[in-house]
Tab-separated table of C-alpha atoms in Angstrom:
chain	number	residue	atom	x	y	z
A	1	MET	CA	136.643	181.641	-0.464
A	2	GLN	CA	134.061	184.567	-0.726
A	3	ASN	CA	130.802	184.596	0.383
A	4	ASN	CA	128.217	183.776	-1.995
A	5	PRO	CA	125.493	186.331	-2.170
A	6	LEU	CA	123.093	183.009	-3.887
A	7	LEU	CA	123.322	181.060	-0.517
A	8	TYR	CA	123.040	183.202	1.897
A	9	ALA	CA	122.811	187.116	2.608
A	10	PRO	CA	123.948	188.126	5.747
A	11	ILE	CA	123.200	190.625	7.884
A	12	TYR	CA	124.997	192.566	10.105
A	13	GLN	CA	124.544	194.172	13.956
A	14	HIS	CA	126.297	197.537	15.149
A	15	ILE	CA	125.155	198.078	18.434
A	16	LEU	CA	125.658	201.761	20.317
A	17	ALA	CA	124.829	201.521	24.490
A	18	PRO	CA	125.890	204.664	26.311
A	19	ASN	CA	124.638	204.602	29.746
A	20	ARG	CA	125.337	206.948	32.627
A	21	GLU	CA	124.551	207.239	36.316
A	22	TYR	CA	124.315	209.459	38.930
A	23	GLY	CA	123.855	209.336	42.368
A	24	VAL	CA	122.428	211.260	46.066
A	25	ARG	CA	122.359	210.204	49.922
A	26	GLY	CA	122.027	211.759	52.914
A	27	SER	CA	120.744	211.065	56.166
A	28	LEU	CA	119.996	212.978	59.044
A	29	VAL	CA	120.289	211.344	62.679
A	30	TYR	CA	119.462	212.042	66.647
A	31	ASN	CA	120.961	210.372	69.336
A	32	GLU	CA	119.637	210.660	72.886
A	33	PRO	CA	121.502	209.590	76.086
A	34	LEU	CA	120.273	207.597	78.346
A	35	SER	CA	123.053	206.370	79.881
A	36	GLN	CA	127.233	206.549	80.410
A	37	SER	CA	126.835	203.094	78.160
A	38	CYS	CA	123.313	202.834	76.245
A	39	GLN	CA	121.320	205.585	73.566
A	40	LEU	CA	118.429	205.843	71.526
A	41	SER	CA	118.188	207.450	68.143
A	42	ILE	CA	115.781	208.899	65.573
A	43	GLN	CA	117.208	208.023	61.983
A	44	TYR	CA	116.462	209.289	58.135
A	45	ARG	CA	118.113	208.219	55.953
A	46	PHE	CA	117.538	209.077	51.869
A	47	SER	CA	119.004	208.168	48.253
A	48	PHE	CA	118.228	209.383	44.643
A	49	GLU	CA	119.466	207.399	42.182
A	50	ASN	CA	119.183	207.949	38.078
A	51	GLU	CA	120.261	206.204	35.069
A	52	MET	CA	119.811	206.958	31.687
A	53	SER	CA	120.332	203.909	29.003
A	54	ASP	CA	119.780	204.630	24.810
A	55	GLN	CA	120.556	201.521	23.666
A	56	LYS	CA	120.733	201.469	19.424
A	57	ALA	CA	120.890	198.457	17.242
A	58	PHE	CA	121.285	198.998	13.565
A	59	TYR	CA	121.079	196.291	10.648
A	60	THR	CA	122.485	196.772	7.515
A	61	ASP	CA	125.188	194.843	4.907
A	62	GLN	CA	128.640	195.109	5.222
A	63	ALA	CA	128.526	198.337	3.740
A	64	PHE	CA	126.565	199.300	6.182
A	65	ASP	CA	124.160	201.271	4.039
A	66	ASN	CA	120.206	202.416	4.888
A	67	PRO	CA	120.600	200.443	8.474
A	68	THR	CA	117.327	199.784	10.259
A	69	PRO	CA	117.769	200.945	14.147
A	70	MET	CA	116.100	199.131	16.475
A	71	THR	CA	116.239	201.936	19.461
A	72	ILE	CA	115.586	201.705	23.148
A	73	LEU	CA	115.549	204.875	25.855
A	74	SER	CA	115.089	204.061	28.816
A	75	GLU	CA	115.320	207.133	32.026
A	76	SER	CA	114.365	206.093	35.659
A	77	GLY	CA	115.027	208.070	38.758
A	78	TYR	CA	114.638	206.349	41.910
A	79	TRP	CA	114.119	207.380	45.606
A	80	THR	CA	114.570	205.729	48.846
A	81	HIS	CA	113.522	207.187	51.780
A	82	ARG	CA	113.991	205.156	55.374
A	83	VAL	CA	113.010	206.043	58.600
A	84	GLY	CA	113.212	204.042	62.039
A	85	PRO	CA	115.045	204.255	66.142
A	86	GLY	CA	118.094	203.123	67.197
A	87	PHE	CA	119.297	201.515	70.222
A	88	ARG	CA	123.181	200.497	71.099
A	89	TYR	CA	124.595	199.769	73.840
A	90	SER	CA	128.806	199.710	74.722
A	91	LYS	CA	130.684	199.252	77.635
A	92	ASN	CA	133.912	197.081	78.799
A	93	LYS	CA	134.551	196.622	74.359
A	94	ASN	CA	131.467	194.702	74.413
A	95	THR	CA	128.789	196.442	71.611
A	96	ILE	CA	125.152	195.611	70.744
A	97	VAL	CA	123.624	198.001	68.421
A	98	ALA	CA	119.730	197.340	67.060
A	99	ASN	CA	117.819	199.534	64.174
A	100	VAL	CA	114.814	199.168	62.727
A	101	TYR	CA	113.730	201.283	59.119
A	102	TYR	CA	110.502	201.782	57.812
A	103	GLN	CA	111.737	202.249	53.957
A	104	ARG	CA	109.541	203.735	50.780
A	105	SER	CA	110.738	203.107	47.142
A	106	ILE	CA	109.547	205.172	44.630
A	107	LEU	CA	110.318	204.777	40.905
A	108	ASP	CA	109.798	207.187	38.302
A	109	GLY	CA	110.754	205.476	35.003
A	110	ARG	CA	110.212	205.402	31.068
A	111	ILE	CA	110.774	204.061	27.723
A	112	GLY	CA	111.144	205.420	24.437
A	113	GLY	CA	112.345	204.498	21.357
A	114	GLY	CA	109.957	202.229	18.163
A	115	GLN	CA	108.242	201.645	21.366
A	116	SER	CA	107.448	203.359	24.883
A	117	ASP	CA	106.136	202.786	28.309
A	118	LYS	CA	105.991	204.382	31.494
A	119	ILE	CA	106.357	202.743	34.542
A	120	ASP	CA	105.649	204.276	38.626
A	121	LYS	CA	106.359	201.725	41.168
A	122	ALA	CA	106.053	202.518	44.503
A	123	PHE	CA	107.553	199.783	47.177
A	124	ASN	CA	107.104	200.085	51.144
A	125	ASN	CA	109.004	197.255	53.273
A	126	VAL	CA	110.613	197.121	56.559
A	127	THR	CA	114.330	196.540	57.636
A	128	TYR	CA	116.425	196.132	60.298
A	129	PHE	CA	120.155	195.596	61.253
A	130	GLY	CA	121.924	193.914	64.908
A	131	MET	CA	125.468	193.700	65.296
A	132	LEU	CA	126.862	191.736	68.693
A	133	ASN	CA	130.863	192.724	69.296
A	134	PHE	CA	131.623	190.313	72.549
A	135	ALA	CA	134.652	190.185	73.896
A	136	ILE	CA	135.174	186.987	75.470
A	137	ASN	CA	138.696	187.628	77.047
A	138	ARG	CA	142.096	189.428	75.903
A	139	GLU	CA	142.712	186.266	72.870
A	140	ASN	CA	138.803	185.862	71.952
A	141	SER	CA	136.135	187.688	70.615
A	142	ILE	CA	133.014	187.360	68.809
A	143	ARG	CA	131.164	189.455	66.531
A	144	VAL	CA	127.712	188.356	64.621
A	145	PHE	CA	125.935	190.868	62.265
A	146	LEU	CA	122.649	190.403	60.941
A	147	ARG	CA	120.563	193.100	58.639
A	148	SER	CA	118.211	193.065	56.198
A	149	GLY	CA	117.977	195.068	52.297
A	150	THR	CA	115.917	194.881	49.417
A	151	THR	CA	116.762	195.114	45.195
A	152	ALA	CA	114.305	196.752	43.369
A	153	PRO	CA	113.443	196.096	39.892
A	154	SER	CA	114.630	197.895	37.093
A	155	VAL	CA	112.896	199.779	34.479
A	156	SER	CA	114.164	196.921	31.833
A	157	GLN	CA	112.867	194.270	34.032
A	158	LEU	CA	109.672	195.976	34.573
A	159	GLN	CA	108.853	197.320	31.009
A	160	ASN	CA	105.982	195.880	29.193
A	161	ILE	CA	107.682	195.825	25.655
A	162	PHE	CA	109.896	193.419	23.819
A	163	ASP	CA	113.381	194.962	23.459
A	164	VAL	CA	114.262	193.163	19.961
A	165	SER	CA	117.720	193.862	19.601
A	166	SER	CA	118.651	190.342	18.975
A	167	PRO	CA	115.850	189.146	17.458
A	168	GLN	CA	116.693	185.414	18.032
A	169	TYR	CA	116.453	186.374	21.726
A	170	LEU	CA	113.556	188.589	22.667
A	171	SER	CA	113.126	189.854	25.844
A	172	ILE	CA	110.576	191.177	27.839
A	173	GLY	CA	109.664	192.518	31.415
A	174	ASN	CA	107.522	191.667	33.882
A	175	ARG	CA	105.480	194.571	35.523
A	176	ASN	CA	104.161	192.691	38.549
A	177	LEU	CA	107.673	192.344	40.292
A	178	VAL	CA	108.025	193.464	43.748
A	179	PRO	CA	111.324	193.950	45.259
A	180	SER	CA	113.962	191.032	46.527
A	181	PHE	CA	114.059	191.201	50.171
A	182	MET	CA	117.766	190.085	51.940
A	183	HIS	CA	118.410	188.467	55.111
A	184	ARG	CA	122.357	187.673	55.577
A	185	LEU	CA	123.931	186.905	59.067
A	186	ASN	CA	127.496	187.113	59.559
A	187	PHE	CA	129.469	185.362	62.208
A	188	HIS	CA	133.310	186.005	63.506
A	189	TYR	CA	135.247	184.354	65.912
A	190	VAL	CA	138.938	185.152	66.126
A	191	HIS	CA	141.655	183.914	68.437
A	192	SER	CA	144.727	185.923	68.677
A	193	ASN	CA	148.001	184.667	71.344
A	194	LEU	CA	149.740	187.840	70.809
A	195	GLU	CA	153.172	186.109	72.452
A	196	LYS	CA	153.298	183.223	70.380
A	197	GLY	CA	151.908	185.291	67.091
A	198	ARG	CA	149.263	182.961	66.300
A	199	THR	CA	146.066	183.804	64.665
A	200	PHE	CA	143.379	181.837	64.323
A	201	MET	CA	140.139	182.525	62.236
A	202	TRP	CA	136.775	181.219	61.809
A	203	MET	CA	133.818	182.628	59.806
A	204	PHE	CA	130.401	181.789	58.877
A	205	SER	CA	127.708	183.749	56.329
A	206	ALA	CA	123.801	182.893	56.073
A	207	HIS	CA	122.042	184.606	52.993
A	208	THR	CA	118.416	184.376	51.708
A	209	GLN	CA	116.298	185.933	49.405
A	210	GLN	CA	112.585	186.141	49.488
A	211	ASN	CA	110.854	187.150	46.005
A	212	TYR	CA	114.326	187.199	44.646
A	213	ILE	CA	113.869	188.366	40.897
A	214	SER	CA	115.657	185.502	38.736
A	215	SER	CA	115.584	185.002	35.334
A	216	SER	CA	112.507	183.398	33.642
A	217	THR	CA	113.304	181.481	29.952
A	218	LEU	CA	111.548	180.183	27.223
A	219	TYR	CA	113.387	177.768	24.452
A	220	CYS	CA	112.771	177.129	21.142
A	221	PRO	CA	115.198	176.153	18.682
A	222	THR	CA	113.433	175.694	15.781
A	223	GLY	CA	111.867	179.042	16.490
A	224	PHE	CA	108.300	180.552	16.568
A	225	ARG	CA	106.301	183.070	15.320
A	226	LEU	CA	104.856	185.777	17.846
A	227	THR	CA	101.775	186.701	16.667
A	228	GLN	CA	100.034	187.635	20.195
A	229	PHE	CA	101.407	187.946	23.641
A	230	GLY	CA	98.358	188.667	26.006
A	231	ASP	CA	97.477	193.186	25.438
A	232	ILE	CA	101.205	193.437	25.027
A	233	GLU	CA	102.012	194.991	20.710
A	234	ILE	CA	103.582	192.315	19.032
A	235	PRO	CA	106.817	194.462	17.020
A	236	LYS	CA	107.361	193.106	13.767
A	237	ASN	CA	110.749	192.751	12.415
A	238	GLN	CA	112.467	195.230	9.694
A	239	GLN	CA	110.332	193.293	6.674
A	240	GLY	CA	107.256	194.179	8.222
A	241	GLU	CA	106.912	190.228	9.676
A	242	ASN	CA	106.565	188.601	13.250
A	243	TYR	CA	109.752	187.211	14.615
A	244	THR	CA	110.667	184.069	15.072
A	245	PRO	CA	112.620	184.114	18.184
A	246	GLN	CA	114.463	181.065	20.024
A	247	ARG	CA	114.383	182.251	22.906
A	248	ILE	CA	112.246	184.909	25.245
A	249	THR	CA	112.973	185.581	28.389
A	250	SER	CA	111.403	187.409	31.211
A	251	TYR	CA	111.466	187.481	34.908
A	252	GLU	CA	109.581	186.446	38.552
A	253	ASN	CA	109.307	186.710	41.805
A	254	MET	CA	110.850	183.484	43.416
A	255	ASP	CA	111.930	182.224	47.049
A	256	GLY	CA	114.286	180.116	47.154
A	257	TYR	CA	118.045	181.335	46.702
A	258	TRP	CA	120.333	180.529	49.693
A	259	ASN	CA	123.915	181.191	49.981
A	260	LEU	CA	126.318	179.355	52.931
A	261	ARG	CA	129.861	180.094	53.496
A	262	THR	CA	132.162	179.556	56.023
A	263	HIS	CA	135.959	179.060	56.419
A	264	ILE	CA	138.610	178.955	58.831
A	265	SER	CA	142.549	180.214	58.721
A	266	LEU	CA	145.372	180.020	60.837
A	267	GLY	CA	148.278	182.249	61.044
A	268	LEU	CA	151.361	181.372	62.473
A	269	PRO	CA	155.409	181.755	62.626
A	270	LEU	CA	157.815	179.303	62.378
A	271	SER	CA	161.114	180.480	64.216
A	272	PHE	CA	163.128	177.801	63.069
A	273	MET	CA	162.930	178.931	59.809
A	274	LYS	CA	162.282	182.670	60.174
A	275	CYS	CA	159.253	182.848	58.080
A	276	ASN	CA	154.793	182.828	58.624
A	277	LEU	CA	152.749	179.948	57.684
A	278	ASN	CA	149.308	181.272	56.683
A	279	ILE	CA	146.691	177.988	56.045
A	280	MET	CA	142.539	178.989	54.879
A	281	ALA	CA	139.932	176.424	53.810
A	282	GLY	CA	136.617	177.288	53.227
A	283	VAL	CA	133.478	175.895	51.536
A	284	ASN	CA	130.576	177.883	49.379
A	285	TYR	CA	127.555	176.192	48.242
A	286	THR	CA	124.940	178.774	46.324
A	287	VAL	CA	121.613	177.615	45.229
A	288	MET	CA	119.415	180.200	42.549
A	289	PRO	CA	116.138	179.256	41.357
A	290	SER	CA	115.058	179.750	37.996
A	291	ALA	CA	111.648	179.456	35.830
A	292	VAL	CA	111.213	177.772	32.486
A	293	TYR	CA	107.862	177.920	30.754
A	294	GLY	CA	106.475	175.786	28.384
A	295	SER	CA	105.053	177.598	25.863
A	296	VAL	CA	103.969	181.385	25.258
A	297	GLU	CA	100.970	180.771	26.867
A	298	ASN	CA	102.764	179.603	30.229
A	299	MET	CA	104.293	181.943	30.089
A	300	ILE	CA	101.518	185.310	29.402
A	301	ALA	CA	100.171	183.271	32.385
A	302	HIS	CA	103.308	182.822	34.611
A	303	LYS	CA	103.068	179.323	34.876
A	304	TYR	CA	106.841	177.867	35.254
A	305	THR	CA	108.963	174.729	36.201
A	306	VAL	CA	111.320	176.130	38.828
A	307	ASN	CA	115.434	175.061	37.959
A	308	HIS	CA	118.246	175.269	41.273
A	309	ALA	CA	121.131	175.965	39.967
A	310	ASN	CA	123.222	174.714	42.624
A	311	ASN	CA	126.972	174.919	42.973
A	312	ILE	CA	129.601	173.789	45.680
A	313	GLY	CA	133.294	175.004	45.660
A	314	TYR	CA	136.220	174.042	48.101
A	315	ASP	CA	138.520	176.078	47.890
A	316	ALA	CA	142.318	176.095	50.381
A	317	SER	CA	145.347	178.075	50.335
A	318	VAL	CA	148.605	177.970	51.783
A	319	THR	CA	151.109	180.892	51.879
A	320	LEU	CA	154.613	181.153	53.400
A	321	GLY	CA	156.117	184.326	53.552
A	322	SER	CA	159.175	185.206	54.972
A	323	ASN	CA	160.484	187.043	57.516
A	324	ILE	CA	164.379	187.022	57.447
A	325	SER	CA	165.980	190.376	56.908
A	326	GLU	CA	164.784	193.450	55.370
A	327	ASN	CA	167.476	192.980	51.896
A	328	ILE	CA	165.957	189.114	50.996
A	329	ASP	CA	162.078	188.271	51.244
A	330	PHE	CA	160.500	185.186	49.347
A	331	THR	CA	156.576	183.853	49.214
A	332	LEU	CA	155.512	180.250	48.653
A	333	SER	CA	151.673	179.947	47.750
A	334	TRP	CA	149.512	177.917	46.523
A	335	ASN	CA	145.737	178.169	46.250
A	336	GLY	CA	143.347	175.656	44.381
A	337	THR	CA	139.053	175.310	44.251
A	338	PHE	CA	137.334	172.406	43.142
A	339	ASN	CA	133.374	173.018	42.158
A	340	GLN	CA	130.767	171.321	41.583
A	341	ALA	CA	127.697	172.743	39.285
A	342	TRP	CA	124.103	171.016	38.536
A	343	ASN	CA	120.799	172.002	37.764
A	344	THR	CA	117.599	170.160	39.351
A	345	SER	CA	115.945	170.787	35.909
A	346	ALA	CA	118.700	169.019	33.636
A	347	LYS	CA	117.624	165.123	31.850
A	348	ASN	CA	120.836	163.203	33.012
A	349	GLY	CA	121.111	165.209	36.024
A	350	GLY	CA	124.834	165.017	35.923
A	351	LYS	CA	126.998	167.326	37.888
A	352	ASN	CA	129.897	169.319	36.098
A	353	ASN	CA	133.132	169.022	38.149
A	354	TYR	CA	135.904	171.134	37.279
A	355	PHE	CA	139.215	172.480	39.326
A	356	ASN	CA	141.228	175.520	38.954
A	357	HIS	CA	144.304	175.975	41.119
A	358	SER	CA	147.799	178.261	41.194
A	359	ALA	CA	151.122	177.774	42.254
A	360	THR	CA	153.427	181.228	42.756
A	361	GLY	CA	157.175	182.332	44.105
A	362	THR	CA	158.149	185.383	44.629
A	363	LEU	CA	161.563	186.785	45.293
A	364	LYS	CA	163.060	190.336	45.924
A	365	TRP	CA	166.646	190.942	46.798
A	366	VAL	CA	168.015	194.301	47.946
A	367	PHE	CA	171.861	194.071	46.904
A	368	TRP	CA	175.071	196.514	46.149
A	369	LYS	CA	174.010	200.136	46.338
A	370	GLY	CA	170.322	199.503	46.401
A	371	PHE	CA	170.065	197.372	43.292
A	372	THR	CA	166.761	195.414	43.478
A	373	PHE	CA	166.721	192.166	41.763
A	374	THR	CA	162.757	190.575	41.162
A	375	ALA	CA	161.784	187.588	39.967
A	376	SER	CA	157.947	185.524	40.443
A	377	CYS	CA	156.842	182.358	38.913
A	378	SER	CA	153.314	181.201	38.498
A	379	PHE	CA	152.084	178.170	37.435
A	380	VAL	CA	147.967	178.322	36.412
A	381	GLN	CA	146.145	175.380	35.684
A	382	TYR	CA	141.967	175.056	34.373
A	383	LYS	CA	141.047	171.480	34.639
A	384	GLY	CA	137.361	169.949	33.702
A	385	PHE	CA	136.494	166.254	34.793
A	386	THR	CA	132.886	166.254	33.174
A	387	THR	CA	134.479	167.549	30.083
A	388	ASP	CA	137.604	166.673	29.786
A	389	TYR	CA	139.016	169.492	29.621
A	390	ASP	CA	142.567	170.052	30.941
A	391	GLU	CA	144.593	173.813	30.279
A	392	SER	CA	148.021	175.164	32.111
A	393	TYR	CA	150.146	177.815	31.645
A	394	VAL	CA	153.359	179.126	33.715
A	395	LEU	CA	154.033	182.776	33.521
A	396	CYS	CA	157.334	183.832	34.963
A	397	ASN	CA	159.359	188.221	34.888
A	398	LEU	CA	162.475	188.697	36.168
A	399	TYR	CA	163.192	192.900	37.274
A	400	LEU	CA	166.559	194.410	37.892
A	401	GLY	CA	166.285	197.637	38.998
């Protein structure tokens, strides 16, 4: 069935988006011993990252005649300088490290194309790093990391002009953004019994961010006509008319980002069948804040409703690997994850529950004159409980060489 031009006139979009990136890093460290086990240091570290993006979006007919370009050219140079003292203690397999840095970041960026914008920003922060490695005895050890860091907003997140490469989904930056500040704690406990070949591990991590750079959205399914947006110039479409987007996205600094993760694993030999067994189980919980605007006026004034996207995942795996001989080897494994996802702003408040798992078996056999036979078979299933979705498949491979 051919398209009827009297009913509708389709618009074709062609996008070219070449991107170029490079970076340079360096450091200078001076160490001053205080004793055989202690030392102080002064550290200076720098990095420079340059990025160029030349996005060209063309709207035309099927024959690509008389294309209308929508071009956004962005280029940024980002300098980061860090300087500060450090302390290190190491004795009898026990180590303590503590560093503090003053950090200054400088962003020099520009936006070109149909619209233009100049972005110059400087940010000041104090970051830290700490590490403890404590050997309780020959079989038990603890390692703890505590660190912080920043993630600076990009040029596209700071630009004060509209990205109209997709007319129904416009986006604009937020000139008031500041870097997000991350705090991360990692804890590792290891128990190793070399005589029996057993290993037990427990890992816990906590990650939170202040001023998390979140996406913010204004929805209007029927579309709304943009006539003004504060003192920001509103671009026109190819007919010289105002855009009527269904969605406008921007960015906000928000607190409330969390990621908590814990895992345990156990490895032990099964001597009666000459195999090794590994068991792992864990939980991963993430909360990501985002902003939802009620109107264009609220978006301009940065007044929003907070939505928290929650996801909790329970995962487990079992692996049985053979240790029979050099000529024959097999592995049986299973791993699965059950996830629950929900948004606090959802009207029904329901959770999206889904489960995915896979079972795999492999066999490798070296026989007559070095010939090798390899076989593998995998079963994979994705199952949604909320949406009643179920997809599974089996994949088998055989090799002889």
